[in-house]
Tab-separated table of C-alpha atoms and ligand atoms in Angstrom:
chain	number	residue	atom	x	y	z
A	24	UNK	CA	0.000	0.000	0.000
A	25	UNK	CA	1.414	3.549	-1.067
A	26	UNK	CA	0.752	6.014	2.008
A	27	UNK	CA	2.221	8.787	-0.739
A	28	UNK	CA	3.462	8.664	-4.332
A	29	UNK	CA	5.172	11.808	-5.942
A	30	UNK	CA	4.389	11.233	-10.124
A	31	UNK	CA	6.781	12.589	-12.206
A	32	UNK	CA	7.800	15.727	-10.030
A	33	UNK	CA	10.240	18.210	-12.013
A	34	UNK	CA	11.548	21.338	-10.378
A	35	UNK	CA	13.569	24.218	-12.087
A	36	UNK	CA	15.090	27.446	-10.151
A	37	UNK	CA	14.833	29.580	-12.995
A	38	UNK	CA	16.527	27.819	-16.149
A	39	UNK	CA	18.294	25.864	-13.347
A	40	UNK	CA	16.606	22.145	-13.362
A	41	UNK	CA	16.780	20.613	-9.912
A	42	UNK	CA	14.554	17.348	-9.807
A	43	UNK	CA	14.255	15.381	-13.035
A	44	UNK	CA	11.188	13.411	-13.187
A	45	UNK	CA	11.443	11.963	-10.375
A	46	UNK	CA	8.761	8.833	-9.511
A	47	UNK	CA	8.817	7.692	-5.783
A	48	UNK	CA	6.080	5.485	-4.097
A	49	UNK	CA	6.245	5.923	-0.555
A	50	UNK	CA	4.584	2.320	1.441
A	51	UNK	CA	2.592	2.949	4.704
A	52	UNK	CA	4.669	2.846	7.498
A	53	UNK	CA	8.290	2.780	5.638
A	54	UNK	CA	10.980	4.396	7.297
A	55	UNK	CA	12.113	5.662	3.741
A	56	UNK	CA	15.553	7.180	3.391
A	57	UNK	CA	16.802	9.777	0.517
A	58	UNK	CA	20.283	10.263	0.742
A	59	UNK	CA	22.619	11.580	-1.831
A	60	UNK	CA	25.575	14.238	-2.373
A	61	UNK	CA	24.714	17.614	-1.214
A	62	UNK	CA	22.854	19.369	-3.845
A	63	UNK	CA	21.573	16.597	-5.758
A	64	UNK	CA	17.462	17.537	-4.464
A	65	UNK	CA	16.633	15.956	-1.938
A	66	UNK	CA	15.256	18.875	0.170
A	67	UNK	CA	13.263	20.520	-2.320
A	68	UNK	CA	11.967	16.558	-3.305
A	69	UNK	CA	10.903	16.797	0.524
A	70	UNK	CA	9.359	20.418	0.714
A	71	UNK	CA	7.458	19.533	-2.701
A	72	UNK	CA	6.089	16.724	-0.282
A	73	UNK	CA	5.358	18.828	2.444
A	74	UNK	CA	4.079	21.471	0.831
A	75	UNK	CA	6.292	23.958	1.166
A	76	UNK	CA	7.487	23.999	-2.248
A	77	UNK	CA	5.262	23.822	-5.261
A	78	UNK	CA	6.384	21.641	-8.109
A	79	UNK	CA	7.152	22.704	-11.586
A	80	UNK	CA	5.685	19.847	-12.878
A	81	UNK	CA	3.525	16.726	-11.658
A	82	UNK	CA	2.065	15.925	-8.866
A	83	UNK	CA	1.900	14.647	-4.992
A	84	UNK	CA	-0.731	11.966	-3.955
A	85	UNK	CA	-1.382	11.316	-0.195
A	86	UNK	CA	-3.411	8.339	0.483
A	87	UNK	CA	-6.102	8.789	-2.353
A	88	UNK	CA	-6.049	12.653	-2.224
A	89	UNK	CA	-3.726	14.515	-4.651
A	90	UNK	CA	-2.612	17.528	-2.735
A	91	UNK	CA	-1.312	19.853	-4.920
A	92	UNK	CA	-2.074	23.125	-4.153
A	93	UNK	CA	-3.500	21.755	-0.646
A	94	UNK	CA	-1.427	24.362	1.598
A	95	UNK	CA	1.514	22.361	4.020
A	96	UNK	CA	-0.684	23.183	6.752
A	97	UNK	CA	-2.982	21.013	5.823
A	98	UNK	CA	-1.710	18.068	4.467
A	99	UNK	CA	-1.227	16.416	7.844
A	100	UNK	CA	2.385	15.652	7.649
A	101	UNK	CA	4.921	16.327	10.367
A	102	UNK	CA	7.885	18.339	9.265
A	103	UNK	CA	11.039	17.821	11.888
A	104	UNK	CA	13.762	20.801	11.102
A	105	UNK	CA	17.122	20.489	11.138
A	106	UNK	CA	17.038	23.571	14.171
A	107	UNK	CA	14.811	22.188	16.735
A	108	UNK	CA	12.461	25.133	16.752
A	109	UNK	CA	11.515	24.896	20.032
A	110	UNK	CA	9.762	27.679	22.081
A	111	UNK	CA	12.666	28.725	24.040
A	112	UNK	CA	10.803	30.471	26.921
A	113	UNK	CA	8.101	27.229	26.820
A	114	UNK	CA	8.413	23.994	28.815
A	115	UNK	CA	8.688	20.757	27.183
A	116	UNK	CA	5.213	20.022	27.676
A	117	UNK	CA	3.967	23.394	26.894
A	118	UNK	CA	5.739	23.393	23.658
A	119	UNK	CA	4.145	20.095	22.806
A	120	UNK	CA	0.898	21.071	23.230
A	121	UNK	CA	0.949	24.000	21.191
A	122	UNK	CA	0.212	22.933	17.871
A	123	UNK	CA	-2.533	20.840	19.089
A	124	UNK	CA	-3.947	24.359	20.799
A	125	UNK	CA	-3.981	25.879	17.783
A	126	UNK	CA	-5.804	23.845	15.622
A	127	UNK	CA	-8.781	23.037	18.868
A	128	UNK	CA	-8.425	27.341	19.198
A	129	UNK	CA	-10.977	27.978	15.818
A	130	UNK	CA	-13.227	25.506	17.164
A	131	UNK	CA	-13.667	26.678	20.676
A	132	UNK	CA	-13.871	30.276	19.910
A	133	UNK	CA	-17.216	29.037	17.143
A	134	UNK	CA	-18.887	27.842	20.376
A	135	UNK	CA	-18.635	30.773	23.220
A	136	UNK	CA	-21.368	28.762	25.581
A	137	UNK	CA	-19.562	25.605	25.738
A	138	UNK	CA	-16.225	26.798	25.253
A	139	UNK	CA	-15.032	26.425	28.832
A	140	UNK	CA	-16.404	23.058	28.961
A	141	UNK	CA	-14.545	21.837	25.815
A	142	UNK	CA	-12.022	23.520	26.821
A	143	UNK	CA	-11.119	21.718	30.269
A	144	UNK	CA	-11.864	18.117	28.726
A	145	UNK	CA	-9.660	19.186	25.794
A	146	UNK	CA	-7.263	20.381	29.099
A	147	UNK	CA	-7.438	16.916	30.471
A	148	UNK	CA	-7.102	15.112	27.001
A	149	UNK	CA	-4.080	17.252	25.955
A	150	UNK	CA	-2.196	17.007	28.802
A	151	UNK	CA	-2.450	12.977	28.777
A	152	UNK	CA	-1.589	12.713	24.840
A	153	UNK	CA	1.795	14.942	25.949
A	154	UNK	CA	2.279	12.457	28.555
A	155	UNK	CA	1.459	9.374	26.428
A	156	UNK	CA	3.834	10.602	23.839
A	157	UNK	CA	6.653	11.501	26.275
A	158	UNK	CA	6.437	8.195	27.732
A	159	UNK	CA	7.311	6.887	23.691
A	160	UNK	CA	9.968	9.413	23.518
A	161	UNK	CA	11.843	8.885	27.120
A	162	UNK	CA	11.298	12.311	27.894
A	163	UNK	CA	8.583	12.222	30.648
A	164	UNK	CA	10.854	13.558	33.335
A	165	UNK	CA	11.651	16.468	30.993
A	166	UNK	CA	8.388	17.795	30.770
A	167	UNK	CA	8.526	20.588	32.953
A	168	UNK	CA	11.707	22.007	31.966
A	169	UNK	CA	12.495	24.777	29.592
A	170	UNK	CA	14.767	23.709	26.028
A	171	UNK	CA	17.853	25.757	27.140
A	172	UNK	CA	17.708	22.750	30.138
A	173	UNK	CA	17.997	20.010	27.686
A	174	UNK	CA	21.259	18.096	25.936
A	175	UNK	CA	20.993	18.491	21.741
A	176	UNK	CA	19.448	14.483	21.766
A	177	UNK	CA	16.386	15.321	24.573
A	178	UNK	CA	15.724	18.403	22.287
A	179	UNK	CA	15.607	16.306	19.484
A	180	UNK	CA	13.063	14.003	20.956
A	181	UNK	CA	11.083	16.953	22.524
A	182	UNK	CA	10.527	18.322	18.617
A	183	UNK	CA	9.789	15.012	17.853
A	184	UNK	CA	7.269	15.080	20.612
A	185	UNK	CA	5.513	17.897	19.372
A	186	UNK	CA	5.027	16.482	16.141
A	187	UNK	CA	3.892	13.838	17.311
A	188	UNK	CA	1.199	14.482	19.237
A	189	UNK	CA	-0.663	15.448	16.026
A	190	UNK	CA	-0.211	12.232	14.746
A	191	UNK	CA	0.914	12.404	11.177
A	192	UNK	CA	0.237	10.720	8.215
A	193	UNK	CA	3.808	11.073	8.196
A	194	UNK	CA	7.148	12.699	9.834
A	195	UNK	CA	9.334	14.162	7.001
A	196	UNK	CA	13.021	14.730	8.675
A	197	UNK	CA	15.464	16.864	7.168
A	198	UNK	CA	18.532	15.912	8.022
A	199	UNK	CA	18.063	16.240	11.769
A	200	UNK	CA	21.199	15.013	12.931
A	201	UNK	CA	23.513	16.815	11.189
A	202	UNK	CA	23.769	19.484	14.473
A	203	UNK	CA	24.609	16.856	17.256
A	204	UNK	CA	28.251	15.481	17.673
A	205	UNK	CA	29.623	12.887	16.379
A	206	UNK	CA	28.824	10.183	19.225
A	207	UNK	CA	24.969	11.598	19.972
A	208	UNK	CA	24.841	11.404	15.902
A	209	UNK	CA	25.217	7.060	16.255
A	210	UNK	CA	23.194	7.030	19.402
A	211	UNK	CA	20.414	8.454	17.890
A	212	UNK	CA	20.037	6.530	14.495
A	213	UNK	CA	19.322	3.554	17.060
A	214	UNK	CA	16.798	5.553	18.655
A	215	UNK	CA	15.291	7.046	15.461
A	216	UNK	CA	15.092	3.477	13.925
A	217	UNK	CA	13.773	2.077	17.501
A	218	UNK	CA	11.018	5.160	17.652
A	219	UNK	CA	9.790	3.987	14.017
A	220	UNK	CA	9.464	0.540	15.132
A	221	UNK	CA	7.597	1.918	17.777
A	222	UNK	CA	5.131	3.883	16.325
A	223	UNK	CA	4.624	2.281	12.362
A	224	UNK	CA	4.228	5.831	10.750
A	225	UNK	CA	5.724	6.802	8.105
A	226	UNK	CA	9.068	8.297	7.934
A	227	UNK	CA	10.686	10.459	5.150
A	228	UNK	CA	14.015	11.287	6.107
A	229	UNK	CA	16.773	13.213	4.579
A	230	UNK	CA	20.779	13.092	4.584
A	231	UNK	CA	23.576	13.324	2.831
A	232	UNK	CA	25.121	10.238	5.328
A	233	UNK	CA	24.899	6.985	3.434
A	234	UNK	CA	25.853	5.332	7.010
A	235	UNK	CA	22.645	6.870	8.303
A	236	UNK	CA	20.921	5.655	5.322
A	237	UNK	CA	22.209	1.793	5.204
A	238	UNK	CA	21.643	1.878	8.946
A	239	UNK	CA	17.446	3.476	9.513
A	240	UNK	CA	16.007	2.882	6.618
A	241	UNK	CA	13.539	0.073	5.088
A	242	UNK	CA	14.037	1.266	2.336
A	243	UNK	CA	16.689	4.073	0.454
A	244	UNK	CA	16.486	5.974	-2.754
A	245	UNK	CA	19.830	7.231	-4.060
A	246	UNK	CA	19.387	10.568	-5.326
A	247	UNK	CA	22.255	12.236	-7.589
A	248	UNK	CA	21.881	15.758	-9.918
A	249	UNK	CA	17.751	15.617	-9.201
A	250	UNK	CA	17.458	12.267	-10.194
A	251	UNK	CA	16.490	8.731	-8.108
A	252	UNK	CA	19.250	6.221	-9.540
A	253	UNK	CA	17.997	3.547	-7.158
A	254	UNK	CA	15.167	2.710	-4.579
A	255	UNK	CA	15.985	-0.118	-2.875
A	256	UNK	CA	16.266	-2.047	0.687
A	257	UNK	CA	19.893	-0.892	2.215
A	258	UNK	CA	21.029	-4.566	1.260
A	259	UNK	CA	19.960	-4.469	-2.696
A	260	UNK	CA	21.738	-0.913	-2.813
A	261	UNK	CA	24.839	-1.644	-1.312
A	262	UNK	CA	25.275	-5.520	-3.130
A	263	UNK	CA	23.606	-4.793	-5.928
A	264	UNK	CA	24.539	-1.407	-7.290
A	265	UNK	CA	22.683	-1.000	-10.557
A	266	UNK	CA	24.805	2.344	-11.664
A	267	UNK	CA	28.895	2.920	-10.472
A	268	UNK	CA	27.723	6.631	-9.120
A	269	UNK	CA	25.217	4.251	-6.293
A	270	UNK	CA	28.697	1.895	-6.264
A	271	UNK	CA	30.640	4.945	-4.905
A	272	UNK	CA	28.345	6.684	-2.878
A	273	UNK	CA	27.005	3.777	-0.609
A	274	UNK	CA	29.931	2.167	1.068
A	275	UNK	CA	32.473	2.962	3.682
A	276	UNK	CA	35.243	2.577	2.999
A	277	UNK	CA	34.678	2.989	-0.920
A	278	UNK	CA	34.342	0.196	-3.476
A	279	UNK	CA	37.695	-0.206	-5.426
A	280	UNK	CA	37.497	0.497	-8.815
A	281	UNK	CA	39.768	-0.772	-11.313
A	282	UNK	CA	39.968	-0.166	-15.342
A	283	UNK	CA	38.799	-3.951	-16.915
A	284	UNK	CA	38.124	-5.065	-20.042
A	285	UNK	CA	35.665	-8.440	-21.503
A	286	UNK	CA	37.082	-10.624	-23.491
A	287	UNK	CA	35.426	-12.969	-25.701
A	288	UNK	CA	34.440	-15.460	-22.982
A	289	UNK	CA	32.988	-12.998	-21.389
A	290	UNK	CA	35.211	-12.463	-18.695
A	291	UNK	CA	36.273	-9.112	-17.108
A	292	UNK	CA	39.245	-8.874	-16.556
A	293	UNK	CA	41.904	-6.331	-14.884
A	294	UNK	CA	45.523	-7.146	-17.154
A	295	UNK	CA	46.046	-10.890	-16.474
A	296	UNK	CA	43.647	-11.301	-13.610
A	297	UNK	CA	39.879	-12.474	-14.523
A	298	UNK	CA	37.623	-11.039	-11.488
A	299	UNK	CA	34.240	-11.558	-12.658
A	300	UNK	CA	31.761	-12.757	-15.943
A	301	UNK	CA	29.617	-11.034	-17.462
A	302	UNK	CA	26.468	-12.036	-19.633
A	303	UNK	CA	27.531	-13.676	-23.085
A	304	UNK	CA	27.210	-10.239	-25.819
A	305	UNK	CA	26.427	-7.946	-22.723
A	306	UNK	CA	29.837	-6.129	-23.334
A	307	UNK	CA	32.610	-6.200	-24.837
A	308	UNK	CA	35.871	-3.810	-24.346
A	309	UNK	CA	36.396	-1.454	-21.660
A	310	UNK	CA	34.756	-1.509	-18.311
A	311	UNK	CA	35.789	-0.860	-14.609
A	312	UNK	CA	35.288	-3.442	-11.714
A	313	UNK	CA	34.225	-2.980	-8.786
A	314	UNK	CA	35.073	-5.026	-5.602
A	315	UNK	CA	34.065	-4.236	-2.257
A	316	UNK	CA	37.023	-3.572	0.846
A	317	UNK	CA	35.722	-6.849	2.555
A	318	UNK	CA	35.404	-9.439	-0.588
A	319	UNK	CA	39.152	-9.190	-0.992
A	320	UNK	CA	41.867	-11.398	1.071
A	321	UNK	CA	45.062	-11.142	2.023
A	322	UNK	CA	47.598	-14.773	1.187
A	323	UNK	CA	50.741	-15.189	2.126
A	324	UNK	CA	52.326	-16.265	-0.669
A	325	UNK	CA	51.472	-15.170	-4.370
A	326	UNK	CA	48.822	-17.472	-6.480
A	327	UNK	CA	46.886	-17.350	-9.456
A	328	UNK	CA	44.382	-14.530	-9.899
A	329	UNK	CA	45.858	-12.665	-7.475
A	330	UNK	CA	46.830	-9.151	-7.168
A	331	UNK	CA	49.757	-7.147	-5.334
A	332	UNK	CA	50.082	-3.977	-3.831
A	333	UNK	CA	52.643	-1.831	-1.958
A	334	UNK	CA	50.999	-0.470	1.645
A	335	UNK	CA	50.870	3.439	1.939
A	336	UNK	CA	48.483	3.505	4.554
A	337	UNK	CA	46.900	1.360	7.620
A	338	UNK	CA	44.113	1.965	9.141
A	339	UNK	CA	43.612	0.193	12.806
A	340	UNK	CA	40.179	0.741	13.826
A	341	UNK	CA	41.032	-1.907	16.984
A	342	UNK	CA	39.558	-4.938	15.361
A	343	UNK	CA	39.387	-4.196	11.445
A	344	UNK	CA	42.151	-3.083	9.898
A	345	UNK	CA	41.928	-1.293	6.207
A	346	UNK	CA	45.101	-1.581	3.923
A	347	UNK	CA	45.247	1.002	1.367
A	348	UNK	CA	47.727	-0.016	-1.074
A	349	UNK	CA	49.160	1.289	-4.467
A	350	UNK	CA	48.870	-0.799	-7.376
A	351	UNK	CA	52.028	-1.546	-9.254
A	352	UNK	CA	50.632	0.831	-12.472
A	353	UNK	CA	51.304	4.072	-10.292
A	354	UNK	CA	47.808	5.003	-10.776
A	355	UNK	CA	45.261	3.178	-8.807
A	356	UNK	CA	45.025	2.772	-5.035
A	357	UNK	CA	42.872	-0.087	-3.643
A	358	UNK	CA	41.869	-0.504	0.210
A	359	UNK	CA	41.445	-4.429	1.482
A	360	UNK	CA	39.606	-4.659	4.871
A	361	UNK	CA	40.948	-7.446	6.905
A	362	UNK	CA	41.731	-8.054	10.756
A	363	UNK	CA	44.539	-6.420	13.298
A	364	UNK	CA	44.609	-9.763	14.344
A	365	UNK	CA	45.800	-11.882	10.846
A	366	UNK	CA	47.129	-8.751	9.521
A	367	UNK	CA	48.560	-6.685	12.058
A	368	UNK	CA	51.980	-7.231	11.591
A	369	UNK	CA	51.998	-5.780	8.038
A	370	UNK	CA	53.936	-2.293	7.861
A	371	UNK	CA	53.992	0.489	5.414
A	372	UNK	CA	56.335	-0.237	2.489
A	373	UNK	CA	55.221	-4.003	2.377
A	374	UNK	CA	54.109	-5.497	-0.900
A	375	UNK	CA	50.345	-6.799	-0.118
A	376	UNK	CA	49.341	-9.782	-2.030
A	377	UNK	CA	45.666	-10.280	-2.159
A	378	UNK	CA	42.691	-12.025	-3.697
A	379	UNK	CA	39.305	-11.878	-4.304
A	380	UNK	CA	37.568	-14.076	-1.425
A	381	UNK	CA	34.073	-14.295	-2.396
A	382	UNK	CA	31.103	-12.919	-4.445
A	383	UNK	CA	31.127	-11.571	-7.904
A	384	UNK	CA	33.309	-8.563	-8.675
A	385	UNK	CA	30.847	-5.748	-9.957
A	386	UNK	CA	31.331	-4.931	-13.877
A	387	UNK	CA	30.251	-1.505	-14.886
A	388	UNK	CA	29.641	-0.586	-18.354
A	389	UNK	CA	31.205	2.451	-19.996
A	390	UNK	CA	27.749	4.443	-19.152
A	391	UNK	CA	28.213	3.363	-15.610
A	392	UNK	CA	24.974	1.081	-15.846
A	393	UNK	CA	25.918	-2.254	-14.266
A	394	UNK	CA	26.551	-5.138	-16.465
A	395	UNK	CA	24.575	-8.519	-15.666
A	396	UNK	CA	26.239	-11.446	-14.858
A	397	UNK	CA	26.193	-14.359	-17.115
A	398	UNK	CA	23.392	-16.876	-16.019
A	399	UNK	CA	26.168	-20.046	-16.081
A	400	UNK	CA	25.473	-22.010	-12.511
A	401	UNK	CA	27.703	-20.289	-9.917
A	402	UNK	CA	30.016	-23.241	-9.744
A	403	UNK	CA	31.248	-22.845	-13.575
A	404	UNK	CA	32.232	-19.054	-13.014
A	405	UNK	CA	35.817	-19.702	-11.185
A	406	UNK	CA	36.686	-17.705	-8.775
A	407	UNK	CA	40.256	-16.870	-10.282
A	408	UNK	CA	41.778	-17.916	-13.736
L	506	LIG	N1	15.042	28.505	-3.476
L	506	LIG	C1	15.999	28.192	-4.329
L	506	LIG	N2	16.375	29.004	-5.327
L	506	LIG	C2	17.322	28.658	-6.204
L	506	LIG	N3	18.015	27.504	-6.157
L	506	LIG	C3	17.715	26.643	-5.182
L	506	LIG	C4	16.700	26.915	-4.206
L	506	LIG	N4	16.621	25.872	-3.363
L	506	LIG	C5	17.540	24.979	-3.780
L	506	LIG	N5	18.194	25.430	-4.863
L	506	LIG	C6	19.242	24.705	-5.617
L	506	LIG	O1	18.724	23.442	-5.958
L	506	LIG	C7	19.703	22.433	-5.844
L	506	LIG	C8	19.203	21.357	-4.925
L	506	LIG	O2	19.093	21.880	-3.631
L	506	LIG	P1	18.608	21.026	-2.396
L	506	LIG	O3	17.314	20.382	-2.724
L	506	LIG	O4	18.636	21.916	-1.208
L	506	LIG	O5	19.744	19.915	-2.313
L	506	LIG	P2	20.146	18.934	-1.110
L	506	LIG	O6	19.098	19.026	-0.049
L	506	LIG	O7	20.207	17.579	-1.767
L	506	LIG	O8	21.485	19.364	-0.657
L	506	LIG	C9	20.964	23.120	-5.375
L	506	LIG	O9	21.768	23.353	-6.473
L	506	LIG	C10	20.454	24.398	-4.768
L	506	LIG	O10	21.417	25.392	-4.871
L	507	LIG	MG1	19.287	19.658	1.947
C-alpha cells in the first residue's frame, strides 16, 4: 500500500533544473531514506512533499487525495527541522501542546457557551496525549523544563514530541542530525530506527550520510543531480549497485574500482587477472570493476588470480584493519579490509598480495549502468583464472 506517491515531479530554479522526473512510491509505514551528495534535491523533493514547495511539474498523492495546491498546513504531515524550533521560553510540555492548541483554538472560539467546557476536557485530554507521547519518547521527566535545560538528543526528541502528538500521516526529517556530535549522531540513528518501530508511521528522512541511510532505513532511494538512480532495501543498494555513481556513494570505505576489459568469454578482466563474468554479448571492451574492501583477502604467498600492492596507509580501527595499497601501475590505489589480528603485523612499504575471497566482482559498463552477470550455474564461473 502507497501512504504517498510523488508522479513525475520536475523542479527548475529559474533555467536551473533541480529534480528530473522523479517517480517515488512511498509504502505505509516505511521508514524511507533519501540520501545523496549535497545538492543533488533531496530537500526541495521533501518540501514539494510537504508542501512547502510547489512543483514545476507533476504531482503529490497522499493516500487517495492529490494535494497539490493543498497548503503544508494542511496536508497532515509532520515536518522535523534540522534547528529544533523549540519555544525557548516554553516547557517541554507546553511546547508540545501548542500545535494541538492551535488547531482546537478555531473551534472553541465558534462555540462561546460551551467553550469552557470543551475547553477543560480538551485540558485533560491534551495534557495525557503529551504524557502518552513523552512516555514513547523517554522524555517524561523532561516535561517541565524549559529547552535551554535540555542536551541536543532530549531536544531532538522533545521536537519530535511535538510532532507527534498530532499524529501524522507522516514525519518528514530533514537531516536532523547533522547538528549533534559525532557520538549523539550514532546514538540516535538507534533511537530514530527504535522510535519507528515503535510507532509504524511513516518516515521520510533526509541526509547526505549513506551510514545513516544503510543503517534506519527500510528502504533508500539514491538521489544524484535531481534524479532517483535507485530505490531499494539498504542490502539491494549496497550488493547490488545498478549504476557505479550508487557503487561509490554507498559504502564505507569505498568500493575499489579498477579499469577492466571483456574478453570474448565474457570475462572481465583487470591485465592478467579475470575477477568476474559477465552475460555472453552484454559487453565487450572497456569496463571498470568494482570489488568491495571486505570481498578481498590477504595470502601469504602469491597465487593465481591474485593481485599485489605496496601499503601506503593502515588503518587500525582496533579490530578491522583497512590496507590502502598502491597498485604496481602508479595510478590506482585499492583498500582491502581485513583483521589487526591476521594482519597486524603488516607495515607500510610491504608489498600486499591479495585475492578476491568471495562474491562476484561488480562490472560496470562504460555508461556506468551495471553489467549482468552471465546466467552459467555459480560453480562454472571460477573464482580466479
Ligand atoms: N530557493 C531556491 N532558489 C534557487 N536555487 C535553489 C533553491 N533551493 C535549492 N536550490 C538549488 O537546488 C539544488 C538542490 O538543492 P537542495 O534540494 O537543497 O539539495 P540537497 O538538499 O540535496 O542538498 C541546489 O543546487 C540548490 O542550490
Ligand atoms: Mg538539503
Amino acid at each position: 500500500m502507497s501512504a504517498i506517491q510523488m508522479r513525475s515531479i520536475e523542479k527548475s530554479f529559474g533555467e536551473t533544473p533541480v529534480l528530473r522526473n522523479v517517480d517515488l512510491s512511498i509504502r505505509a509505514g516505511e521508514f524511507l531514506t533519501l540520501v545523496g551528495p549535497s545538492g543533488c534535491g533531496k530537500s526541495t523533493l521533501l518540501r514539494i512533499l510537504a508542501g512547502l514547495e510547489a512543483p514545476s511539474a507533476g504531482s503529490v498523492v497522499i493516500g487517495d487525495r492529490t494535494v497539490n495546491g493543498v497548503r503544508a498546513a494542511n496536508r497532515n504531515l509532520a515536518m522535523v527541522f534540522q534547528s529544533y524550533a523549540l519555544y525557548p521560553h516554553l516547557t517541554i510540555a507546553e511546547n508540545m501542546k501548542t500545535p494541538l492548541r492551535l488547531r482546537d483554538l478555531s473551534f472553541t472560539e465558534r462555540l462561546p457557551f460551551a467553550g469552557p467546557l470543551i475547553a477543560r476536557d480538551k485540558h485533560r485530554k491534551l495534557q495525557e496525549q503529551v504524557e502518552e507521547t513523552a512516555k514513547v519518547l523517554r522524555i517524561e521527566g523532561l516535561l517541565n523544563r524549559k529547552p535551554g535545560q535540555l542536551s541536543g538528543g532530549q531536544r531532538q526528541r522533545a521536537a519530535l514530541g511535538r510532532a507527534m502528538v498530532r499524529k501524522p500521516v507522516a514525519f518528514l526529517m530533514d537531516e536532523p542530525l547533522s547538528n549533534l556530535d559525532a557520538a549523539l549522531r550514532i546514538h540516535m540513528r538507534s533511537e530514530l530506527a527504535e522510535l519507528h518501530r515503535s510507532l509504524r508511521t511513516t518516515f521520510v528522512y533526509v541526509t547526505h550520510d549513506q551510514a545513516e541511510a544503510l543503517t534506519m532505513s527500510d528502504r533508500m532511494a539514491v538521489m544524484m543531480d535531481g534524479d532517483i538512480l535507485q530505490l531499494g532495501s539498504p542490502e539491494d543498494v549496497y550488493n547490488n549497485p545498478q549504476d557505479i555513481r550508487v557503487a561509490e556513494f554507498v559504502g564505507a570505505p569505498k568500493i575499489n574500482l579498477l579499469p577492466g576489459e571483456v574478453d570474448e568469454a565474457g570475462h572481465a578482466r583487470c591485465g592478467e587477472v579475470a575477477l568476474s563474468r559477465v552475460a555472453a554479448g552484454a559487453a565487450s571492451g572497456e569496463v571498470r570493476i568494482g570489488l568491495r574492501p571486505e570481498h578481498l583477502a590477504v595470502v601469504e604467498r602469491d597465487e593465481p588470480g591474485a593481485l599485489t600492492g605496496r601499503l601506503v596507509h593502515r588503518e587500525n580501527l582496533g579490530a578491522d584493519l583497512y590496507l590502502h595499497l598502491a597498485m604496481a601501475d602508479g595510478k590506482h590505489r585499492m583498500v582491502v579490509r581485513t583483521g589487526v589480528h591476521e594482519s597486524g603485523h603488516i607495515a607500510v612499504g610491504d608489498d600486499v598480495t591479495f585475492v578476491r575471497k568471495r562474491g562476484e566482482a561488480m562490472v560496470f559498463g562504460r555508461d556506468g549502468k551495471r553489467l549482468s552477470l552471465s546466467e552459467a550455474p555459480r560453480t562454472s564461473i571460477p573464482e580466479v583464472a
